XYZ file of C-alpha atoms in Angstrom:
605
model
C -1.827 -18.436 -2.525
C -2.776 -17.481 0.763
C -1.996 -13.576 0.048
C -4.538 -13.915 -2.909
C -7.121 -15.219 -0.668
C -6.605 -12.945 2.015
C -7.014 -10.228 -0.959
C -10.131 -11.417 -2.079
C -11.388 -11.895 1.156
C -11.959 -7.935 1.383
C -14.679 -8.656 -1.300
C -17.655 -9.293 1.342
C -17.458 -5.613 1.692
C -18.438 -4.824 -1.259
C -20.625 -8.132 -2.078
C -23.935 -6.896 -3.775
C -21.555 -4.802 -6.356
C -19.893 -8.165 -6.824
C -23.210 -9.913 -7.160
C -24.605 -7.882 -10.062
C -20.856 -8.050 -11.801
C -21.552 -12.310 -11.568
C -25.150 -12.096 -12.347
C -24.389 -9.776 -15.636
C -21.315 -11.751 -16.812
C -23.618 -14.987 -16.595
C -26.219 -13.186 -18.767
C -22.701 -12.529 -20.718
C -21.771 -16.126 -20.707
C -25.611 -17.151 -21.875
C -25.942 -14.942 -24.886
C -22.060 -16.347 -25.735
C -23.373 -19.542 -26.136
C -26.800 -18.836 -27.264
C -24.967 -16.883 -30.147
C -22.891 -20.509 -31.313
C -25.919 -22.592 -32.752
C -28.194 -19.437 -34.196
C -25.643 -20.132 -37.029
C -26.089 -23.602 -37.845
C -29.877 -22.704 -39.337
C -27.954 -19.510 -41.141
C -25.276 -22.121 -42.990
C -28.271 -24.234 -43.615
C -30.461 -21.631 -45.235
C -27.462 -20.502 -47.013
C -26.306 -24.073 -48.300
C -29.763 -24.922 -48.460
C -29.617 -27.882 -46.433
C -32.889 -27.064 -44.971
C -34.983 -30.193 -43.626
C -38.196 -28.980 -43.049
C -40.179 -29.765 -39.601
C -44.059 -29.497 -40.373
C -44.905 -31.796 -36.892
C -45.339 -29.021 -34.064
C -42.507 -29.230 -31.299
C -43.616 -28.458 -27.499
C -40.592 -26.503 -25.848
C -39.114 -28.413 -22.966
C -36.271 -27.577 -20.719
C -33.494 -29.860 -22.358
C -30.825 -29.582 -25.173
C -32.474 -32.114 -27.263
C -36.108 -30.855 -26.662
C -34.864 -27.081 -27.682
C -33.009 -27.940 -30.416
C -36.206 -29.799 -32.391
C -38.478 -26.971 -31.057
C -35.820 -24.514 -32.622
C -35.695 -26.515 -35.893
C -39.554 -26.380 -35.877
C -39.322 -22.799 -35.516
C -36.956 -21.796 -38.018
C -38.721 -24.518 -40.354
C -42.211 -22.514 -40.350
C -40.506 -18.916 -40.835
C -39.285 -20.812 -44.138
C -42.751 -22.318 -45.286
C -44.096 -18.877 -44.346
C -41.464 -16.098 -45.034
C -39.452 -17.851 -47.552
C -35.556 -18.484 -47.688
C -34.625 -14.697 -47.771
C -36.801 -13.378 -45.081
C -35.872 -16.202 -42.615
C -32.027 -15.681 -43.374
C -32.618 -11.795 -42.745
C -34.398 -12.647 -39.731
C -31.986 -14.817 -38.020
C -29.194 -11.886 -39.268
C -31.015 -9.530 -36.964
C -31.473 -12.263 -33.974
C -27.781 -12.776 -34.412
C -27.323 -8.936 -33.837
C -29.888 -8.785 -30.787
C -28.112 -11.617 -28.902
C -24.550 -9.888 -29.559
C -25.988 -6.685 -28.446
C -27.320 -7.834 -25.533
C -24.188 -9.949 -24.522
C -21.940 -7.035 -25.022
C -24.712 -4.497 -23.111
C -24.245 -6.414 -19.963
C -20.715 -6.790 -20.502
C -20.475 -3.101 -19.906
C -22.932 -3.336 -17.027
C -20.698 -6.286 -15.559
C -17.624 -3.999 -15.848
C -19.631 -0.814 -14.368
C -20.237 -3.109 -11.419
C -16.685 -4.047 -10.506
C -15.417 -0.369 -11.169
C -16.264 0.627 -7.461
C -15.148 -2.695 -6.395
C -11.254 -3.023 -7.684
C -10.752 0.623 -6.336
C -12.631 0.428 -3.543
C -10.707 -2.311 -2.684
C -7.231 -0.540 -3.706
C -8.640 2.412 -1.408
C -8.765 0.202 1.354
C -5.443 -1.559 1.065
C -3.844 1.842 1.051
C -5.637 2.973 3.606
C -5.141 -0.598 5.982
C -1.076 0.132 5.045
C -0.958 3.478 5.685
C -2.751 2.652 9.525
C -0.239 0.147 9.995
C 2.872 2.643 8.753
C 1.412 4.632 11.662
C 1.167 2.245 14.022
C 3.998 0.329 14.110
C 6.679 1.426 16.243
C 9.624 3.780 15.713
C 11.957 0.672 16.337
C 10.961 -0.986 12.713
C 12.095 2.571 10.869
C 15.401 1.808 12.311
C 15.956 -1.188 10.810
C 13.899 -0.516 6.875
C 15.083 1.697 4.363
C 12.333 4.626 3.812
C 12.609 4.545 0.155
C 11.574 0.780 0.051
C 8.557 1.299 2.018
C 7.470 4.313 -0.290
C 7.662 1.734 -3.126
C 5.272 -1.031 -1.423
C 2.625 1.970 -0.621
C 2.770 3.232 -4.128
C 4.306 1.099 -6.730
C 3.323 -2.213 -5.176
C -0.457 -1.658 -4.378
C -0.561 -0.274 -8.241
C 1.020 -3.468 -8.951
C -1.643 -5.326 -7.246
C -4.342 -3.158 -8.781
C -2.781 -3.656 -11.996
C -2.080 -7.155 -12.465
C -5.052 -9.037 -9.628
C -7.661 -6.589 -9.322
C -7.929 -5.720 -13.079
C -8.340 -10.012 -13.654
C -11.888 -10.340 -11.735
C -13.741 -9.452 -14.522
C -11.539 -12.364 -16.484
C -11.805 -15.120 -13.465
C -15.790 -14.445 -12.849
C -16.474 -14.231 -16.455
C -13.794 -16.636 -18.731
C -14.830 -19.798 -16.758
C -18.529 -19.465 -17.180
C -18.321 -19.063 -21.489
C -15.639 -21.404 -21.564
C -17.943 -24.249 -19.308
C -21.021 -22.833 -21.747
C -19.140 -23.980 -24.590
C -17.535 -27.126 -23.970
C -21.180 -27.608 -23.013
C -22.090 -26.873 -26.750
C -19.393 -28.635 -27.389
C -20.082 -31.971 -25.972
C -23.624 -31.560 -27.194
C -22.344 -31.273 -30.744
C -19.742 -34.198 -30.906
C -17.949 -35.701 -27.327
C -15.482 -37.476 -29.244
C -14.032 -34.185 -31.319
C -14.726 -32.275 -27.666
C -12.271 -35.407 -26.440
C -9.805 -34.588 -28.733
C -9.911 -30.735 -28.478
C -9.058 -31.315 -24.850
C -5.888 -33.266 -25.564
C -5.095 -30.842 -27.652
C -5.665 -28.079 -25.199
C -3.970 -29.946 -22.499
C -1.194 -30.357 -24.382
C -0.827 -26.261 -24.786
C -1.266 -25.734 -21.267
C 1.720 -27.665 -20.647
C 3.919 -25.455 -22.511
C 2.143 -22.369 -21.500
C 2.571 -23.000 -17.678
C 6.302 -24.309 -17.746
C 7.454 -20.744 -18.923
C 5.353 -19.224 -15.966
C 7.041 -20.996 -12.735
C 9.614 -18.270 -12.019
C 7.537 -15.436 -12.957
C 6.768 -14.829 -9.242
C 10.159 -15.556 -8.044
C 11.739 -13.025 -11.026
C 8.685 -10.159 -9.973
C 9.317 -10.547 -6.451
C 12.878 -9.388 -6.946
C 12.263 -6.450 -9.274
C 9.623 -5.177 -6.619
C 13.092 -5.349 -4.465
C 15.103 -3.718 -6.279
C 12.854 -0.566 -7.798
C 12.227 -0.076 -3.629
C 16.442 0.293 -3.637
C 16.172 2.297 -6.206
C 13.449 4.508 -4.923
C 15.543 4.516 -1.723
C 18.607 5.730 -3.719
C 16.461 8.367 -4.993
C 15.203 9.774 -1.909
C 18.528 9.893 0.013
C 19.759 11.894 -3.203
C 17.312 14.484 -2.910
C 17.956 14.795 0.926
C 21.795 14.819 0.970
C 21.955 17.002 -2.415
C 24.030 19.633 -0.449
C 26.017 16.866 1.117
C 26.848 14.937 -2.237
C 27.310 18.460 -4.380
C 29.731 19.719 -1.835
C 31.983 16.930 -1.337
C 31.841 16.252 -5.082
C 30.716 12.694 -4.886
C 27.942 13.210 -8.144
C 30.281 10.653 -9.900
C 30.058 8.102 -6.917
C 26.270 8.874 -6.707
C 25.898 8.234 -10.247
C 27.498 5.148 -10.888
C 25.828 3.585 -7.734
C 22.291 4.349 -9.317
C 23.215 3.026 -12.615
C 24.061 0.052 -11.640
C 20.740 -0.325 -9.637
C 18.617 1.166 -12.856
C 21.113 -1.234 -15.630
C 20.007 -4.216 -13.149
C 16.541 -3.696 -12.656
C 16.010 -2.923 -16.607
C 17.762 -6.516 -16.744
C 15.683 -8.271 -14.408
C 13.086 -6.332 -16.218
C 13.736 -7.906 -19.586
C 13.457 -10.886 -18.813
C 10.655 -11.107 -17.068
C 8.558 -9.081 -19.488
C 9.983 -11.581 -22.460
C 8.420 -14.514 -20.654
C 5.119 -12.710 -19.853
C 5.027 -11.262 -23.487
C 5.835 -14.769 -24.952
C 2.646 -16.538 -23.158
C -0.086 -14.393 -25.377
C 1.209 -15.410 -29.324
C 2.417 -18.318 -28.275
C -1.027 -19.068 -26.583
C -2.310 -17.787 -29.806
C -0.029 -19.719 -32.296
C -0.834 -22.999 -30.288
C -4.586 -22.124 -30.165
C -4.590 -21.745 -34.104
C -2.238 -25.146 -34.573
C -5.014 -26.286 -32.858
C -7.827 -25.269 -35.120
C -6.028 -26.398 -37.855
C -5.483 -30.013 -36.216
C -9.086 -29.867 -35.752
C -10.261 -28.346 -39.131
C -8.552 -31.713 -40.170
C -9.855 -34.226 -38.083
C -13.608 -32.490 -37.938
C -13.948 -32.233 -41.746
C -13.005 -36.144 -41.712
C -15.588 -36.808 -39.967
C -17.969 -34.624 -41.929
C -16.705 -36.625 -45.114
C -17.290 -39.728 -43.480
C -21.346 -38.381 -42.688
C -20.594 -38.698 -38.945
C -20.705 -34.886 -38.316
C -23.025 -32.350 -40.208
C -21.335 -29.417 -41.836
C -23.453 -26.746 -40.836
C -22.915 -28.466 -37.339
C -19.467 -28.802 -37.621
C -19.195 -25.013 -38.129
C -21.246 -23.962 -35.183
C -17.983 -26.551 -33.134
C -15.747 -24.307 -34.578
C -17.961 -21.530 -33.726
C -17.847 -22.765 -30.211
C -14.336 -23.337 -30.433
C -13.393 -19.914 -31.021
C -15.254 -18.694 -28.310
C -13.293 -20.606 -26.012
C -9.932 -19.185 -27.487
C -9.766 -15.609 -26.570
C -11.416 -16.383 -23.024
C -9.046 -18.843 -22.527
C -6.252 -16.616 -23.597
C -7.215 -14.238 -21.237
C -7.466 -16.942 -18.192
C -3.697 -17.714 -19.256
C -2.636 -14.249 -19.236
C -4.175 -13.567 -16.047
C -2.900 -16.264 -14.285
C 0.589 -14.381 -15.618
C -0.476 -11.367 -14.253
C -1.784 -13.021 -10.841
C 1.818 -14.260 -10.298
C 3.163 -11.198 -10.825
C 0.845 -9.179 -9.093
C 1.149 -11.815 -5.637
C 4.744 -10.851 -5.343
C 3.605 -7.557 -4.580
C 1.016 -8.000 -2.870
C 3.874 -10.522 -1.112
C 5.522 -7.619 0.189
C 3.181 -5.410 1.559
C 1.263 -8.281 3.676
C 5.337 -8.515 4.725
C 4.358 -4.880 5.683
C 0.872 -5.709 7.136
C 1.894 -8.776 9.366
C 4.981 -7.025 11.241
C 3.531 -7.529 15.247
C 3.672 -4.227 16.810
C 5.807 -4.262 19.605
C 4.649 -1.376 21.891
C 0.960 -2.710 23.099
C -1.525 -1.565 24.679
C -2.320 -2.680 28.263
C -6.118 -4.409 28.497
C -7.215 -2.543 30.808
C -5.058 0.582 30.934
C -5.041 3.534 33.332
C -6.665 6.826 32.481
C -4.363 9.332 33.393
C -4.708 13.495 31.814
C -2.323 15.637 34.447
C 1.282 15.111 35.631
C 0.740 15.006 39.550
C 3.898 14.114 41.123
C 6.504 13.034 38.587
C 8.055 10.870 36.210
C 10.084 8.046 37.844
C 12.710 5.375 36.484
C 13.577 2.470 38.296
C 16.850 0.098 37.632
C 16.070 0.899 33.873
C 17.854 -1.056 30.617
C 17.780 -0.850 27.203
C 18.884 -2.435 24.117
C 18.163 -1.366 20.643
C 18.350 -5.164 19.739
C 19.049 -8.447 21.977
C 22.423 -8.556 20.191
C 23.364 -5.194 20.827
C 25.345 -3.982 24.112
C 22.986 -2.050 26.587
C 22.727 2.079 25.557
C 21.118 1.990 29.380
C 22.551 0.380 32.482
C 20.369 0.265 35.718
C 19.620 3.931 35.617
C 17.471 5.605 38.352
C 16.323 8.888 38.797
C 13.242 11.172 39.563
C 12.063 14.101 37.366
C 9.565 16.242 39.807
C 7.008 17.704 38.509
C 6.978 21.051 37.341
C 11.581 20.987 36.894
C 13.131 21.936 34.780
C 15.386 19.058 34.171
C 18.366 18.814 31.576
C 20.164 16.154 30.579
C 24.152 16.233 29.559
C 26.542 14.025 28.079
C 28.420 13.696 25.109
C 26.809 11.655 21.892
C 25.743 8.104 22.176
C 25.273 8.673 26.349
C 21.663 7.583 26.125
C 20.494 11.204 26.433
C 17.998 11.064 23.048
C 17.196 7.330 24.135
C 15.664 8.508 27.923
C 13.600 10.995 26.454
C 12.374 8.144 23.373
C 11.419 5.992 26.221
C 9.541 8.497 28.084
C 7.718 8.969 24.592
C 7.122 5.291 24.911
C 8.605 5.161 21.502
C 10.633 1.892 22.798
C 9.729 -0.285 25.489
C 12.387 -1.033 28.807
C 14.165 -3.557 28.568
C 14.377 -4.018 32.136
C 12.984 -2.024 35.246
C 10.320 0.692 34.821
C 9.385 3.643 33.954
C 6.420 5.313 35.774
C 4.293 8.420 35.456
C 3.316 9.011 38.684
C 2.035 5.864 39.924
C 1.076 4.203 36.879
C 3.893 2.049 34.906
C 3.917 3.389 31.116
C 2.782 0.325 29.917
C -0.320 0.530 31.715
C -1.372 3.534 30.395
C -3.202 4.343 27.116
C -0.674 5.643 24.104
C -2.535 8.166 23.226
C -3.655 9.518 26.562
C 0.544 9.247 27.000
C 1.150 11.526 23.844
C -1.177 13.899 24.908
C 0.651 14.782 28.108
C 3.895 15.425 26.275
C 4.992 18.036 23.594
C 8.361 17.829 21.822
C 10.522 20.367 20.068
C 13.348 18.438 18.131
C 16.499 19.613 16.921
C 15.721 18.869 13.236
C 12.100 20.860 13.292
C 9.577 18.262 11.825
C 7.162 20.619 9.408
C 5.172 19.527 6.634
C 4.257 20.812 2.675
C 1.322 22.657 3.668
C -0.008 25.632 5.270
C 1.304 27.661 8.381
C -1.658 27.242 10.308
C -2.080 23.229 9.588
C 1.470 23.079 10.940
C 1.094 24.467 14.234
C -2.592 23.104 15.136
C -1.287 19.638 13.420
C -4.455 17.509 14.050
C -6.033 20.090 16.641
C -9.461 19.806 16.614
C -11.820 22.063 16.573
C -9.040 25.190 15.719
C -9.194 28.513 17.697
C -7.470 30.792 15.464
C -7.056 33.236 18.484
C -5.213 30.536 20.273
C -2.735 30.176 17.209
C -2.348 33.475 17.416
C -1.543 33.308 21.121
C 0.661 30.040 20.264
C 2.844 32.237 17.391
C 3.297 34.915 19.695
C 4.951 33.209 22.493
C 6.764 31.475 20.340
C 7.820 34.640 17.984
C 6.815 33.437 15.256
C 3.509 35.548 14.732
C 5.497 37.891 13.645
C 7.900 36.314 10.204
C 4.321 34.949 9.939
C 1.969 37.932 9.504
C 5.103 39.366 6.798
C 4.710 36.215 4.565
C 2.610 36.280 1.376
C -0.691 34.369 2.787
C 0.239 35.044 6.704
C -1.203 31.341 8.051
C -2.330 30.388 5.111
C 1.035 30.301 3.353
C 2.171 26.944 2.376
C 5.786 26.529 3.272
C 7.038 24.073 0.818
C 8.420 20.728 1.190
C 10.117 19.966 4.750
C 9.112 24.283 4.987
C 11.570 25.032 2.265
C 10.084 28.800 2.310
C 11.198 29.268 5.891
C 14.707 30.045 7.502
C 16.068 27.280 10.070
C 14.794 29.678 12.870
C 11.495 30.219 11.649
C 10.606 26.014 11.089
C 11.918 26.055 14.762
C 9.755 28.308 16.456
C 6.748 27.234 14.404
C 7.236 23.819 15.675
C 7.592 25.440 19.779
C 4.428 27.031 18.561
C 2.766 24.011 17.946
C 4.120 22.769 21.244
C 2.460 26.034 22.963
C -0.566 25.085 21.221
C -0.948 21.795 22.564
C -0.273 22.849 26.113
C 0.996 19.781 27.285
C 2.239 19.142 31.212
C 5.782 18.384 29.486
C 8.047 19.609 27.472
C 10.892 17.834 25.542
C 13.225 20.057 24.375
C 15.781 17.409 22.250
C 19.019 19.887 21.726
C 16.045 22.534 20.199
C 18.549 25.581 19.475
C 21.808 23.861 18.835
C 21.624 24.288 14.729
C 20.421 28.036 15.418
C 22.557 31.058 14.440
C 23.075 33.335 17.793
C 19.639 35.924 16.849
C 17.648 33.041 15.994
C 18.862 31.068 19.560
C 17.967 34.427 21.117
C 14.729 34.888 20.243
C 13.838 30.887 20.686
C 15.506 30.603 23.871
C 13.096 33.742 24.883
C 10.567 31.873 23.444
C 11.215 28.825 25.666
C 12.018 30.507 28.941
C 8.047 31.534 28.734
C 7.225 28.403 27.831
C 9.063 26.416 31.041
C 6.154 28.274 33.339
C 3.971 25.282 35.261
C 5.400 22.472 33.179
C 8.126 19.821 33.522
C 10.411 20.438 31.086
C 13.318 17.749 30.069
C 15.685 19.657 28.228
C 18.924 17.701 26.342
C 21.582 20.076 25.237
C 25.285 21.104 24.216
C 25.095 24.751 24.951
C 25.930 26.119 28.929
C 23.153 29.004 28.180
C 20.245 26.320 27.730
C 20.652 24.384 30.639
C 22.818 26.344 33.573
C 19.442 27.675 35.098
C 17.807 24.044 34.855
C 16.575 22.792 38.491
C 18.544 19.300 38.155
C 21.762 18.269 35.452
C 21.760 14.633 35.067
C 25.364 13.696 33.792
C 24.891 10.375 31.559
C 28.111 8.955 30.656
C 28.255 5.079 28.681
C 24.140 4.963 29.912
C 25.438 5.472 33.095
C 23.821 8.827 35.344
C 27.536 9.688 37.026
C 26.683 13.296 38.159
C 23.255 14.706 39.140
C 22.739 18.686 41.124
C 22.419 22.277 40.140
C 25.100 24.255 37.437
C 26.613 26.098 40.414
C 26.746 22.306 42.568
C 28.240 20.257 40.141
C 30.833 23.073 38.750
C 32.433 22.958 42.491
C 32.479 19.032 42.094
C 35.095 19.678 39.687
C 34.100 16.526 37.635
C 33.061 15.166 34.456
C 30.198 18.174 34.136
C 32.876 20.805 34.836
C 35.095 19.282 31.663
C 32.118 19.741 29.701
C 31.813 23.057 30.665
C 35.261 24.226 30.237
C 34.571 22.815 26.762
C 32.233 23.256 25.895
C 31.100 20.142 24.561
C 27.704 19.952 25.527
């Protein structure tokens, strides 16, 4: 239960909301029981079992002392109204107190309407900071698709089945305590015997309950597959349609959907089955206790008008308590989701921050490594082995190599999107892990070869957090990168919204808005990660132009399989196994005649 606490601790927030929501559902729980005995003087009227009170009764603060001052009271609307009157009278008192207790009922729920979504707000918004600040090593290792479920379908989970039960746990305790109050008053040894009764029902109720959690936890698992199944659908549709695997795809998700409707089943069968059953056992109940109560009334120990305010009292207690036992089905459910996103929430970031780290905003002399290593995991065989070099400022620099050489994974650790396993990597002086992240990410711009755009406009796309925007420097921005131009001929110019992933635009065109975005931010270097090797031959053109303006006063790591993008870089580094087996110029290490001249001839870079 330690989730649920840790839920509820995010309540202080919002605690004078949560005050008036206990304050009105007391003044709830008060007129509930006030409500039970204004009907014993309505059976008595009506049965006319009236004993009249002519002594005056002071009002004193105890159950006894109201009760006689209440008899007094109803006693001398009698002697003075008469029978009818006083009945119509305690009609309309009736209808007061049940207006009243339902008035701040609504009040009560108006009051915890900001709270359960405020709180919902902020447990997306706490899960969506920690999405963003974990590091890239977790997405290696987690299926997207389940961690789109635990953002959306799990915190609606939680909203659904905890959140929604506040009212029901702040108010259900405080009628039910009201009553058995009543109850006691009326007749301890029938309260006694209601309790066994009740005890007895609770028994039953909670033994179908125990793997409710267990069974929810799963399904939360499996709809995150199937979410996961969905999303690498839509983003290998070309893949799937052209090798004809729709059958394969198919099958695979309905056997994910057949077993989560399943798992499904069953668990909504034993949630569904706690509410009549809580209701047949509530009325087997009554009827145990219409039995033994009216024995007691036919033995004078109980009176009948009396008697039916118990029952009264009784039946209060019923449909709160029904709701206590439905919520604590609900809770169950709900905790396995909230299960997995604190799963989510208490992942320890990895990449840290230094305490006192080094402010650094230019590239002075270089960027160093030193006897570097790295694993993906400890288990895993090194993807880096002891590799030194120097980048100087203001190089060009490209790296070359054929897949799985460590070429992707030097330029990741200069992003400080992994941490060295051994050795160092330094900026300047300063060892990356000394400096700030974000004063890091600000020195370096990256084109990818898969451009990264998002479903909104042009203009969001290239200033991409920018504060405050100069449209003249987008401008600027497009125009080095040629973009300004496909830009200015689509329907909105930078307004246009470009569709999911930039649907709307060519290959060519999501590439050079993304080197416009890397203009924009006029970093000190630029990582080019194979940027023009899914580019048809005028698209390449136009963004290698794009990127030769670009290299002016920066450092520029380049990675790359085509001879035109890197043969006029100032240093080729040669990675072979994580191994650096070739470093010089184009014109150097073709007369070497070694592993970069193979690469060459075939162009396999």
């Amino acid at each position: 239960m330690s989730t649920f606490w840790k839920l509820f601790s995010k309540l202080r927030k919002y605690q004078f909301k949560v005050a008036g929501n206990i304050f009105c559902n007391i003044l709830v729980a008060v007129f509930t029981v006030v409500s039970i005995p204004t009907i014993i003087p309505f059976f008595k009227i009506l049965f006319q079992q009236v004993e009249i009170a002519r002594e005056k009764v002071a009002f004193t603060m105890s159950a006894d002392g109201i009760a006689q001052w209440s008899k007094y009271q109803y006693s001398r609307l009698i002697l003075e109204e008469g029978h009818q009157t006083a009945l119509l009278y305690i009609c309309i008192l009736i209808v007061l107190i049940f207006f009243l207790k339902n008035l701040f009922r609504y009040f009560s729920l108006a009051f915890l309407v900001p709270v359960r979504n405020g709180m919902i707000r902020d447990l997306r918004m706490d899960l969506y900071q920690k999405i963003l600040g974990l590091p890239v090593a977790y997405y290696t290792n987690e299926r997207k698709g389940d961690l789109i479920a635990r953002f959306s379908t799990d915190v609606q989970e939680v909203e659904n089945s905890i959140l929604n039960v506040i009212e029901v746990l702040v108010k259900s305790p405080l009628i039910i305590i009201g009553c058995i109050i009543f109850m006691l008053y009326v007749s301890p040894s029938l309260t006694l015997f209601v309790f066994v009764l009740i005890l007895f029902t609770t028994l039953i109720i909670g033994g179908i309950s125990r793997t409710l959690k267990k069974n929810s936890a799963t399904a939360q698992k499996k709809l995150g597959s199937i979410i996961s199944t969905v999303d690498e659908t839509i983003g290998g549709l070309k893949i799937i349609k052209g090798f004809g695997a729709e059958k394969f795809f198919s099958r695979h998700f309905s056997s994910q959907n057949t077993a989560f409707k399943n798992l499904l089943n069953r668990i909504l069968w034993r949630r569904d089955l706690s509410s009549p059953l809580s209701e047949f056992l509530g009325i087997a109940t009554v009827a145990v206790l219409l039995w033994y109560g009216s024995n007691q009334v036919f033995d004078n120990q109980l009176d009948p008008s009396t008697f039916f305010a118990f029952i009264f009292a009784f039946f209060s207690v019923i449909e709160p308590a029904k709701s206590f036992a439905k919520a604590y089905y609900d809770i169950q459910k709900g905790l396995a989701a909230a299960d997995r996103i604190q799963e989510v929430m208490l992942v320890p970031n990895t990449i840290e921050e230094a305490e006192n780290p080094a402010q650094i905003t230019q590239l002075q002399h270089g960027i160093t490594f030193d006897e570097v290593s790295f694993r993906y995991a400890t288990h895993e065989p090194d993807v880096l082995k002891r590799v030194s070099f120097e980048i100087p400022e203001g190089r060009v620099v490209a790296l070359v190599g054929a897949s799985g050489s460590g070429k992707t994974t030097i330029v990741d650790l200069i992003n400080r999107f992994y941490d060295v396993t051994e050795g160092s990597i330094r900026i300047d002086s300063h060892d990356l892990r000394d400096i700030r992240l974000s004063d890091l990410r600000k020195l370096i711009a990256v084109v990818s070869q898969d451009p990264v755009v998002f479903n909104d406009s042009i203009l969001n796309n290239i200033t991409f957090g920018k504060e405050p925007v100069d449209l003249n420097a987008v401008e600027n921005a497009a125009k080095i990168a040629h973009a300004h131009e496909f830009i200015m001929a689509t329907e909105n110019g930078y307004q246009t919204v470009i569709g999911d992933r930039g649907v709307k635009l060519s290959g060519g065109q999501r590439q050079r808005l993304t080197l416009a975005r890397a203009v924009l931010k006029d970093a000190p270097i630029l990582i080019l990660d194979e940027a023009t090797s899914a580019l048809d031959s005028e698209s390449e053109r136009l963004v290698q132009y794009a990127l030769n303006k670009m290299f002016k006063n920066r450092t520029v790591v380049i990675i790359a399989h085509r001879l035109s993008t890197i043969q006029h870089a100032d240093i080729i580094f040669v990675l072979k196994d994580g191994l650096i087996i070739e470093k010089g110029q184009h014109g150097e290490l073709m007369a070497k005649n070694g592993e970069y001249r193979k690469f060459v001839q075939l162009q396999a870079f």
